[in-house]
Amino acid sequence: MRRKLIAGNWKMNMTPSEALELIEKLEGLVKNDEVDVCYCVPAIDIVPAVEAVKGSNVAIGAQNLYFEEKGAYTGEISAAMLTDAGVKYVIMGHSERRGYFGETDEDINKKLVKALEHKLIPIVCCGESLEQRQQGLTLSLIRDQIRTAFNGVSAADAADVVIAYEPIWAIGTGVTATSEQAEEVCADIRRYIAELYDEATAENIRILYGGSMNAQNAAELLSMADIDGGLIGGASLKTDFGSIVNYNK
Ligand code: 13P
């Protein structure tokens, strides 16, 4: 039985002091023994955030990492830095990083391998644009993204990875994929993992939906058979996040 994961992606929001205020505000609202909860915070917030969630059910995630071990890569953050700081999850391949910063499927593959080597739990994002959906390319595009990202990753490692399906047209737009649209893609991702690996790996891997998930639509999306959680942007910065975590109450 896969445990649900409700992950906030704070994106480029919250200064360190604002982060501490938000963590405090959400503290009593995000308790749910049945789900894993994580805040993927800006890099500069990681150290104070890890300290602030100590002893709670909340884990801290990063929004990016660099795939080299260490060295002359000004401005980048390594997997070892993240684990040493107490980070548990790391997002890679978010459509904003693909779109604004030119992150490729090959980069994501290198990041995935490096994160797994350091026992971080990767959250690998994939998703199509509206144009690609209208052209009927969604499933083949996402299969391509997944195939390249997982290149060289063993079945044992793959089972620990989290995949987030985030249709670009649903991110920050207020337009959520219907639960049927989201389920169709998440189910196909699981089928594809079974093809690439095996049934057991496909059964274990967690697949999240992201894109305008909120307190109103979370329960329905999370009731779908292949949706194992959410990656939440805007609503993770508000007390609504507590309602999403407690979608089953
Ligand atoms: P919104 O929830 O703001 O649409 O963002 C989704 C997202 O991109 C999470 O990574």
PDB file of C-alpha atoms and ligand atoms in Angstrom:
ATOM      1  CA  MET A   1       0.000   0.000   0.000  1.00  0.00           C
ATOM      2  CA  ARG A   2       1.534   3.288  -1.097  1.00  0.00           C
ATOM      3  CA  ARG A   3       1.546   6.110   1.451  1.00  0.00           C
ATOM      4  CA  LYS A   4       0.230   9.397   0.161  1.00  0.00           C
ATOM      5  CA  LEU A   5       2.735  12.275  -0.064  1.00  0.00           C
ATOM      6  CA  ILE A   6       1.552  15.854   0.125  1.00  0.00           C
ATOM      7  CA  ALA A   7       4.451  18.085  -0.878  1.00  0.00           C
ATOM      8  CA  GLY A   8       4.461  21.876  -0.957  1.00  0.00           C
ATOM      9  CA  ASN A   9       6.607  23.545  -3.592  1.00  0.00           C
ATOM     10  CA  TRP A  10       7.173  27.025  -2.251  1.00  0.00           C
ATOM     11  CA  LYS A  11       8.994  28.071  -5.456  1.00  0.00           C
ATOM     12  CA  MET A  12      10.757  31.472  -5.061  1.00  0.00           C
ATOM     13  CA  ASN A  13       8.620  32.572  -2.128  1.00  0.00           C
ATOM     14  CA  MET A  14       9.362  33.135   1.558  1.00  0.00           C
ATOM     15  CA  THR A  15      12.473  34.766   2.982  1.00  0.00           C
ATOM     16  CA  PRO A  16      14.068  32.843   5.868  1.00  0.00           C
ATOM     17  CA  SER A  17      12.099  34.776   8.466  1.00  0.00           C
ATOM     18  CA  GLU A  18       8.858  34.439   6.492  1.00  0.00           C
ATOM     19  CA  ALA A  19       9.544  30.702   6.176  1.00  0.00           C
ATOM     20  CA  LEU A  20       9.714  30.357   9.943  1.00  0.00           C
ATOM     21  CA  GLU A  21       6.424  32.249  10.304  1.00  0.00           C
ATOM     22  CA  LEU A  22       4.706  30.006   7.757  1.00  0.00           C
ATOM     23  CA  ILE A  23       6.022  26.818   9.358  1.00  0.00           C
ATOM     24  CA  GLU A  24       4.713  28.004  12.708  1.00  0.00           C
ATOM     25  CA  LYS A  25       1.341  28.978  11.237  1.00  0.00           C
ATOM     26  CA  LEU A  26       0.927  25.556   9.592  1.00  0.00           C
ATOM     27  CA  GLU A  27       2.238  23.519  12.506  1.00  0.00           C
ATOM     28  CA  GLY A  28      -1.036  22.385  14.037  1.00  0.00           C
ATOM     29  CA  LEU A  29      -2.787  22.103  10.667  1.00  0.00           C
ATOM     30  CA  VAL A  30      -0.576  19.595   8.844  1.00  0.00           C
ATOM     31  CA  LYS A  31      -0.755  16.633  11.199  1.00  0.00           C
ATOM     32  CA  ASN A  32      -2.089  13.470   9.558  1.00  0.00           C
ATOM     33  CA  ASP A  33      -0.607  10.088  10.503  1.00  0.00           C
ATOM     34  CA  GLU A  34      -1.740   8.586   7.227  1.00  0.00           C
ATOM     35  CA  VAL A  35       0.244  10.840   4.881  1.00  0.00           C
ATOM     36  CA  ASP A  36       3.822  12.033   4.429  1.00  0.00           C
ATOM     37  CA  VAL A  37       4.199  15.809   4.417  1.00  0.00           C
ATOM     38  CA  CYS A  38       7.032  17.830   2.955  1.00  0.00           C
ATOM     39  CA  TYR A  39       7.877  21.484   2.286  1.00  0.00           C
ATOM     40  CA  CYS A  40      10.205  22.040  -0.664  1.00  0.00           C
ATOM     41  CA  VAL A  41      11.655  25.390   0.290  1.00  0.00           C
ATOM     42  CA  PRO A  42      14.089  27.839  -1.358  1.00  0.00           C
ATOM     43  CA  ALA A  43      17.723  26.846  -0.766  1.00  0.00           C
ATOM     44  CA  ILE A  44      18.389  29.688   1.639  1.00  0.00           C
ATOM     45  CA  ASP A  45      15.465  28.577   3.830  1.00  0.00           C
ATOM     46  CA  ILE A  46      16.614  24.961   4.138  1.00  0.00           C
ATOM     47  CA  VAL A  47      18.763  25.245   7.266  1.00  0.00           C
ATOM     48  CA  PRO A  48      16.284  27.220   9.399  1.00  0.00           C
ATOM     49  CA  ALA A  49      13.363  25.164   8.061  1.00  0.00           C
ATOM     50  CA  VAL A  50      14.981  21.837   9.005  1.00  0.00           C
ATOM     51  CA  GLU A  51      15.516  23.204  12.502  1.00  0.00           C
ATOM     52  CA  ALA A  52      11.950  24.511  12.729  1.00  0.00           C
ATOM     53  CA  VAL A  53      10.262  21.214  11.750  1.00  0.00           C
ATOM     54  CA  LYS A  54      12.395  19.057  14.068  1.00  0.00           C
ATOM     55  CA  GLY A  55      10.237  16.634  16.052  1.00  0.00           C
ATOM     56  CA  SER A  56       7.228  17.147  13.756  1.00  0.00           C
ATOM     57  CA  ASN A  57       5.779  15.019  10.946  1.00  0.00           C
ATOM     58  CA  VAL A  58       7.052  17.465   8.311  1.00  0.00           C
ATOM     59  CA  ALA A  59      10.154  16.783   6.213  1.00  0.00           C
ATOM     60  CA  ILE A  60      12.069  19.400   4.243  1.00  0.00           C
ATOM     61  CA  GLY A  61      12.794  19.155   0.543  1.00  0.00           C
ATOM     62  CA  ALA A  62      14.908  21.189  -1.877  1.00  0.00           C
ATOM     63  CA  GLN A  63      13.742  22.508  -5.250  1.00  0.00           C
ATOM     64  CA  ASN A  64      16.886  21.647  -7.208  1.00  0.00           C
ATOM     65  CA  LEU A  65      20.405  20.221  -6.943  1.00  0.00           C
ATOM     66  CA  TYR A  66      23.440  20.034  -9.192  1.00  0.00           C
ATOM     67  CA  PHE A  67      24.556  16.677 -10.556  1.00  0.00           C
ATOM     68  CA  GLU A  68      28.291  17.019  -9.938  1.00  0.00           C
ATOM     69  CA  GLU A  69      29.687  15.845  -6.601  1.00  0.00           C
ATOM     70  CA  LYS A  70      31.508  19.112  -5.733  1.00  0.00           C
ATOM     71  CA  GLY A  71      33.824  21.703  -7.189  1.00  0.00           C
ATOM     72  CA  ALA A  72      33.926  24.879  -9.247  1.00  0.00           C
ATOM     73  CA  TYR A  73      30.212  25.308 -10.035  1.00  0.00           C
ATOM     74  CA  THR A  74      29.466  28.783  -8.729  1.00  0.00           C
ATOM     75  CA  GLY A  75      25.944  29.164  -7.421  1.00  0.00           C
ATOM     76  CA  GLU A  76      25.065  25.469  -7.404  1.00  0.00           C
ATOM     77  CA  ILE A  77      24.121  23.191  -4.498  1.00  0.00           C
ATOM     78  CA  SER A  78      25.261  19.568  -4.192  1.00  0.00           C
ATOM     79  CA  ALA A  79      23.462  16.456  -3.006  1.00  0.00           C
ATOM     80  CA  ALA A  80      25.927  16.132  -0.113  1.00  0.00           C
ATOM     81  CA  MET A  81      25.110  19.684   1.016  1.00  0.00           C
ATOM     82  CA  LEU A  82      21.414  18.853   1.010  1.00  0.00           C
ATOM     83  CA  THR A  83      21.722  15.623   2.987  1.00  0.00           C
ATOM     84  CA  ASP A  84      24.128  17.199   5.479  1.00  0.00           C
ATOM     85  CA  ALA A  85      21.595  19.991   6.043  1.00  0.00           C
ATOM     86  CA  GLY A  86      18.869  17.427   6.793  1.00  0.00           C
ATOM     87  CA  VAL A  87      16.970  17.514   3.491  1.00  0.00           C
ATOM     88  CA  LYS A  88      14.924  14.414   2.623  1.00  0.00           C
ATOM     89  CA  TYR A  89      13.350  15.164  -0.791  1.00  0.00           C
ATOM     90  CA  VAL A  90      14.540  17.043  -3.858  1.00  0.00           C
ATOM     91  CA  ILE A  91      12.486  18.238  -6.813  1.00  0.00           C
ATOM     92  CA  MET A  92      14.004  17.975 -10.298  1.00  0.00           C
ATOM     93  CA  GLY A  93      12.747  18.746 -13.764  1.00  0.00           C
ATOM     94  CA  HIS A  94      10.043  21.174 -12.746  1.00  0.00           C
ATOM     95  CA  SER A  95       8.564  22.790 -15.862  1.00  0.00           C
ATOM     96  CA  GLU A  96       9.676  26.215 -14.606  1.00  0.00           C
ATOM     97  CA  ARG A  97      13.276  24.982 -14.533  1.00  0.00           C
ATOM     98  CA  ARG A  98      12.879  23.342 -17.920  1.00  0.00           C
ATOM     99  CA  GLY A  99      11.299  26.477 -19.378  1.00  0.00           C
ATOM    100  CA  TYR A 100      13.251  29.324 -17.771  1.00  0.00           C
ATOM    101  CA  PHE A 101      16.593  27.628 -17.117  1.00  0.00           C
ATOM    102  CA  GLY A 102      16.880  25.168 -19.978  1.00  0.00           C
ATOM    103  CA  GLU A 103      16.910  22.005 -17.859  1.00  0.00           C
ATOM    104  CA  THR A 104      16.861  18.971 -20.184  1.00  0.00           C
ATOM    105  CA  ASP A 105      15.785  15.365 -19.686  1.00  0.00           C
ATOM    106  CA  GLU A 106      19.502  14.457 -19.746  1.00  0.00           C
ATOM    107  CA  ASP A 107      20.235  16.930 -16.913  1.00  0.00           C
ATOM    108  CA  ILE A 108      17.339  15.461 -14.974  1.00  0.00           C
ATOM    109  CA  ASN A 109      18.733  11.970 -15.460  1.00  0.00           C
ATOM    110  CA  LYS A 110      22.109  13.057 -14.038  1.00  0.00           C
ATOM    111  CA  LYS A 111      20.374  14.776 -11.112  1.00  0.00           C
ATOM    112  CA  LEU A 112      18.267  11.681 -10.446  1.00  0.00           C
ATOM    113  CA  VAL A 113      21.318   9.410 -10.362  1.00  0.00           C
ATOM    114  CA  LYS A 114      23.199  11.803  -8.061  1.00  0.00           C
ATOM    115  CA  ALA A 115      20.260  12.265  -5.689  1.00  0.00           C
ATOM    116  CA  LEU A 116      19.774   8.480  -5.387  1.00  0.00           C
ATOM    117  CA  GLU A 117      23.492   7.997  -4.747  1.00  0.00           C
ATOM    118  CA  HIS A 118      23.069  10.308  -1.741  1.00  0.00           C
ATOM    119  CA  LYS A 119      19.823   8.679  -0.542  1.00  0.00           C
ATOM    120  CA  LEU A 120      17.725  11.744  -1.243  1.00  0.00           C
ATOM    121  CA  ILE A 121      14.168  11.013  -2.398  1.00  0.00           C
ATOM    122  CA  PRO A 122      13.848  12.560  -5.864  1.00  0.00           C
ATOM    123  CA  ILE A 123      10.586  14.142  -6.988  1.00  0.00           C
ATOM    124  CA  VAL A 124      10.864  13.958 -10.779  1.00  0.00           C
ATOM    125  CA  CYS A 125       8.467  16.304 -12.563  1.00  0.00           C
ATOM    126  CA  CYS A 126       7.008  15.711 -15.990  1.00  0.00           C
ATOM    127  CA  GLY A 127       4.151  17.241 -17.943  1.00  0.00           C
ATOM    128  CA  GLU A 128       2.906  18.563 -21.242  1.00  0.00           C
ATOM    129  CA  SER A 129       2.029  22.012 -22.550  1.00  0.00           C
ATOM    130  CA  LEU A 130      -1.503  22.841 -23.696  1.00  0.00           C
ATOM    131  CA  GLU A 131      -0.358  22.739 -27.302  1.00  0.00           C
ATOM    132  CA  GLN A 132       1.158  19.286 -26.868  1.00  0.00           C
ATOM    133  CA  ARG A 133      -2.064  18.056 -25.235  1.00  0.00           C
ATOM    134  CA  GLN A 134      -4.161  19.460 -28.069  1.00  0.00           C
ATOM    135  CA  GLN A 135      -1.927  17.662 -30.556  1.00  0.00           C
ATOM    136  CA  GLY A 136      -2.502  14.364 -28.735  1.00  0.00           C
ATOM    137  CA  LEU A 137       1.145  14.091 -27.703  1.00  0.00           C
ATOM    138  CA  THR A 138       0.668  13.907 -23.919  1.00  0.00           C
ATOM    139  CA  LEU A 139       1.308  10.232 -23.209  1.00  0.00           C
ATOM    140  CA  SER A 140       4.169   9.786 -25.667  1.00  0.00           C
ATOM    141  CA  LEU A 141       5.877  12.975 -24.465  1.00  0.00           C
ATOM    142  CA  ILE A 142       5.638  11.924 -20.835  1.00  0.00           C
ATOM    143  CA  ARG A 143       6.920   8.444 -21.653  1.00  0.00           C
ATOM    144  CA  ASP A 144       9.917  10.099 -23.354  1.00  0.00           C
ATOM    145  CA  GLN A 145      10.547  12.314 -20.309  1.00  0.00           C
ATOM    146  CA  ILE A 146      10.365   9.324 -17.951  1.00  0.00           C
ATOM    147  CA  ARG A 147      12.504   7.023 -20.122  1.00  0.00           C
ATOM    148  CA  THR A 148      15.363   9.520 -20.317  1.00  0.00           C
ATOM    149  CA  ALA A 149      15.128  10.550 -16.663  1.00  0.00           C
ATOM    150  CA  PHE A 150      15.344   6.929 -15.466  1.00  0.00           C
ATOM    151  CA  ASN A 151      18.151   5.883 -17.804  1.00  0.00           C
ATOM    152  CA  GLY A 152      20.569   3.659 -15.864  1.00  0.00           C
ATOM    153  CA  VAL A 153      18.492   3.684 -12.649  1.00  0.00           C
ATOM    154  CA  SER A 154      18.019   0.209 -11.105  1.00  0.00           C
ATOM    155  CA  ALA A 155      14.589  -1.192 -10.219  1.00  0.00           C
ATOM    156  CA  ALA A 156      15.456  -1.105  -6.511  1.00  0.00           C
ATOM    157  CA  ASP A 157      16.307   2.603  -6.743  1.00  0.00           C
ATOM    158  CA  ALA A 158      13.385   3.431  -9.043  1.00  0.00           C
ATOM    159  CA  ALA A 159      10.867   2.154  -6.501  1.00  0.00           C
ATOM    160  CA  ASP A 160      11.915   4.930  -4.085  1.00  0.00           C
ATOM    161  CA  VAL A 161      11.534   7.730  -6.617  1.00  0.00           C
ATOM    162  CA  VAL A 162       8.498   9.999  -6.607  1.00  0.00           C
ATOM    163  CA  ILE A 163       7.150  11.136  -9.990  1.00  0.00           C
ATOM    164  CA  ALA A 164       5.042  14.294 -10.191  1.00  0.00           C
ATOM    165  CA  TYR A 165       2.748  14.709 -13.178  1.00  0.00           C
ATOM    166  CA  GLU A 166       2.254  18.440 -13.628  1.00  0.00           C
ATOM    167  CA  PRO A 167       0.486  19.537 -16.805  1.00  0.00           C
ATOM    168  CA  ILE A 168       2.035  22.924 -17.610  1.00  0.00           C
ATOM    169  CA  TRP A 169      -1.361  24.382 -18.509  1.00  0.00           C
ATOM    170  CA  ALA A 170      -2.588  23.675 -14.974  1.00  0.00           C
ATOM    171  CA  ILE A 171       0.329  25.236 -13.093  1.00  0.00           C
ATOM    172  CA  GLY A 172      -0.548  28.515 -11.416  1.00  0.00           C
ATOM    173  CA  THR A 173      -3.483  29.021 -13.752  1.00  0.00           C
ATOM    174  CA  GLY A 174      -6.369  27.982 -11.533  1.00  0.00           C
ATOM    175  CA  VAL A 175      -7.266  25.454 -14.244  1.00  0.00           C
ATOM    176  CA  THR A 176      -6.940  22.024 -12.668  1.00  0.00           C
ATOM    177  CA  ALA A 177      -6.828  18.846 -14.713  1.00  0.00           C
ATOM    178  CA  THR A 178     -10.020  16.899 -14.098  1.00  0.00           C
ATOM    179  CA  SER A 179      -9.503  13.866 -11.917  1.00  0.00           C
ATOM    180  CA  GLU A 180     -10.052  11.697 -15.027  1.00  0.00           C
ATOM    181  CA  GLN A 181      -7.401  13.599 -17.033  1.00  0.00           C
ATOM    182  CA  ALA A 182      -4.915  13.384 -14.154  1.00  0.00           C
ATOM    183  CA  GLU A 183      -5.670   9.705 -13.524  1.00  0.00           C
ATOM    184  CA  GLU A 184      -5.290   8.817 -17.203  1.00  0.00           C
ATOM    185  CA  VAL A 185      -1.731  10.147 -17.264  1.00  0.00           C
ATOM    186  CA  CYS A 186      -0.720   8.876 -13.811  1.00  0.00           C
ATOM    187  CA  ALA A 187      -2.013   5.391 -14.693  1.00  0.00           C
ATOM    188  CA  ASP A 188      -0.057   5.453 -17.944  1.00  0.00           C
ATOM    189  CA  ILE A 189       3.105   6.495 -16.092  1.00  0.00           C
ATOM    190  CA  ARG A 190       2.632   3.486 -13.794  1.00  0.00           C
ATOM    191  CA  ARG A 191       2.087   1.197 -16.794  1.00  0.00           C
ATOM    192  CA  TYR A 192       5.242   2.543 -18.370  1.00  0.00           C
ATOM    193  CA  ILE A 193       7.259   1.963 -15.172  1.00  0.00           C
ATOM    194  CA  ALA A 194       6.007  -1.654 -15.265  1.00  0.00           C
ATOM    195  CA  GLU A 195       7.250  -1.905 -18.864  1.00  0.00           C
ATOM    196  CA  LEU A 196      10.624  -0.339 -18.067  1.00  0.00           C
ATOM    197  CA  TYR A 197      11.052  -2.319 -14.838  1.00  0.00           C
ATOM    198  CA  ASP A 198       8.437  -4.722 -13.458  1.00  0.00           C
ATOM    199  CA  GLU A 199       5.012  -4.816 -11.783  1.00  0.00           C
ATOM    200  CA  ALA A 200       6.413  -4.628  -8.237  1.00  0.00           C
ATOM    201  CA  THR A 201       8.372  -1.459  -9.005  1.00  0.00           C
ATOM    202  CA  ALA A 202       5.304   0.074 -10.641  1.00  0.00           C
ATOM    203  CA  GLU A 203       3.171  -0.811  -7.614  1.00  0.00           C
ATOM    204  CA  ASN A 204       5.643   0.803  -5.208  1.00  0.00           C
ATOM    205  CA  ILE A 205       6.505   4.010  -7.013  1.00  0.00           C
ATOM    206  CA  ARG A 206       4.562   7.079  -5.912  1.00  0.00           C
ATOM    207  CA  ILE A 207       3.006   9.294  -8.562  1.00  0.00           C
ATOM    208  CA  LEU A 208       1.770  12.747  -7.572  1.00  0.00           C
ATOM    209  CA  TYR A 209      -0.442  15.210  -9.400  1.00  0.00           C
ATOM    210  CA  GLY A 210       0.414  18.911  -9.422  1.00  0.00           C
ATOM    211  CA  GLY A 211      -1.276  21.936 -10.974  1.00  0.00           C
ATOM    212  CA  SER A 212      -3.725  24.211  -9.180  1.00  0.00           C
ATOM    213  CA  MET A 213      -4.462  21.601  -6.526  1.00  0.00           C
ATOM    214  CA  ASN A 214      -6.331  23.249  -3.679  1.00  0.00           C
ATOM    215  CA  ALA A 215      -8.447  22.599  -0.602  1.00  0.00           C
ATOM    216  CA  GLN A 216     -11.556  22.194  -2.779  1.00  0.00           C
ATOM    217  CA  ASN A 217     -10.326  19.756  -5.423  1.00  0.00           C
ATOM    218  CA  ALA A 218      -7.710  17.740  -3.479  1.00  0.00           C
ATOM    219  CA  ALA A 219     -10.002  15.017  -2.114  1.00  0.00           C
ATOM    220  CA  GLU A 220     -11.332  14.100  -5.523  1.00  0.00           C
ATOM    221  CA  LEU A 221      -7.924  14.053  -7.214  1.00  0.00           C
ATOM    222  CA  LEU A 222      -6.451  12.037  -4.347  1.00  0.00           C
ATOM    223  CA  SER A 223      -9.256   9.469  -4.532  1.00  0.00           C
ATOM    224  CA  MET A 224      -8.017   8.279  -7.931  1.00  0.00           C
ATOM    225  CA  ALA A 225      -6.320   4.872  -7.983  1.00  0.00           C
ATOM    226  CA  ASP A 226      -2.978   6.026  -9.402  1.00  0.00           C
ATOM    227  CA  ILE A 227      -2.654   9.440  -7.743  1.00  0.00           C
ATOM    228  CA  ASP A 228      -0.528   9.009  -4.642  1.00  0.00           C
ATOM    229  CA  GLY A 229      -0.346  12.599  -3.533  1.00  0.00           C
ATOM    230  CA  GLY A 230       0.073  16.170  -4.633  1.00  0.00           C
ATOM    231  CA  LEU A 231       2.780  18.683  -5.452  1.00  0.00           C
ATOM    232  CA  ILE A 232       1.246  21.966  -4.464  1.00  0.00           C
ATOM    233  CA  GLY A 233       2.440  25.451  -5.373  1.00  0.00           C
ATOM    234  CA  GLY A 234       0.213  28.416  -4.503  1.00  0.00           C
ATOM    235  CA  ALA A 235      -1.933  26.643  -1.919  1.00  0.00           C
ATOM    236  CA  SER A 236       1.145  25.426  -0.010  1.00  0.00           C
ATOM    237  CA  LEU A 237       1.805  28.995   1.132  1.00  0.00           C
ATOM    238  CA  LYS A 238      -1.543  29.276   2.907  1.00  0.00           C
ATOM    239  CA  THR A 239      -3.442  27.535   5.675  1.00  0.00           C
ATOM    240  CA  ASP A 240      -5.278  25.725   2.833  1.00  0.00           C
ATOM    241  CA  PHE A 241      -2.289  23.407   2.775  1.00  0.00           C
ATOM    242  CA  GLY A 242      -3.512  21.963   6.083  1.00  0.00           C
ATOM    243  CA  SER A 243      -6.866  21.106   4.471  1.00  0.00           C
ATOM    244  CA  ILE A 244      -5.090  19.378   1.589  1.00  0.00           C
ATOM    245  CA  VAL A 245      -2.980  17.309   4.007  1.00  0.00           C
ATOM    246  CA  ASN A 246      -6.193  16.362   5.796  1.00  0.00           C
ATOM    247  CA  TYR A 247      -8.135  15.675   2.581  1.00  0.00           C
ATOM    248  CA  ASN A 248      -9.361  12.373   4.039  1.00  0.00           C
ATOM    249  CA  LYS A 249     -10.755  13.769   7.305  1.00  0.00           C
TER     250      LYS A 249
HETATM  251  P1  13P B   1       0.277  25.565  -8.406  1.00  0.00           P
HETATM  252  O1  13P B   1      -0.259  24.649  -7.329  1.00  0.00           O
HETATM  253  O2  13P B   1       0.517  26.956  -7.940  1.00  0.00           O
HETATM  254  O3  13P B   1      -0.511  25.460  -9.655  1.00  0.00           O
HETATM  255  O4  13P B   1       1.748  24.999  -8.761  1.00  0.00           O
HETATM  256  C1  13P B   1       1.906  23.665  -9.012  1.00  0.00           C
HETATM  257  C2  13P B   1       3.356  23.375  -9.095  1.00  0.00           C
HETATM  258  O5  13P B   1       4.022  23.801 -10.023  1.00  0.00           O
HETATM  259  C3  13P B   1       3.959  22.583  -8.018  1.00  0.00           C
HETATM  260  O6  13P B   1       5.250  22.220  -8.342  1.00  0.00           O
END
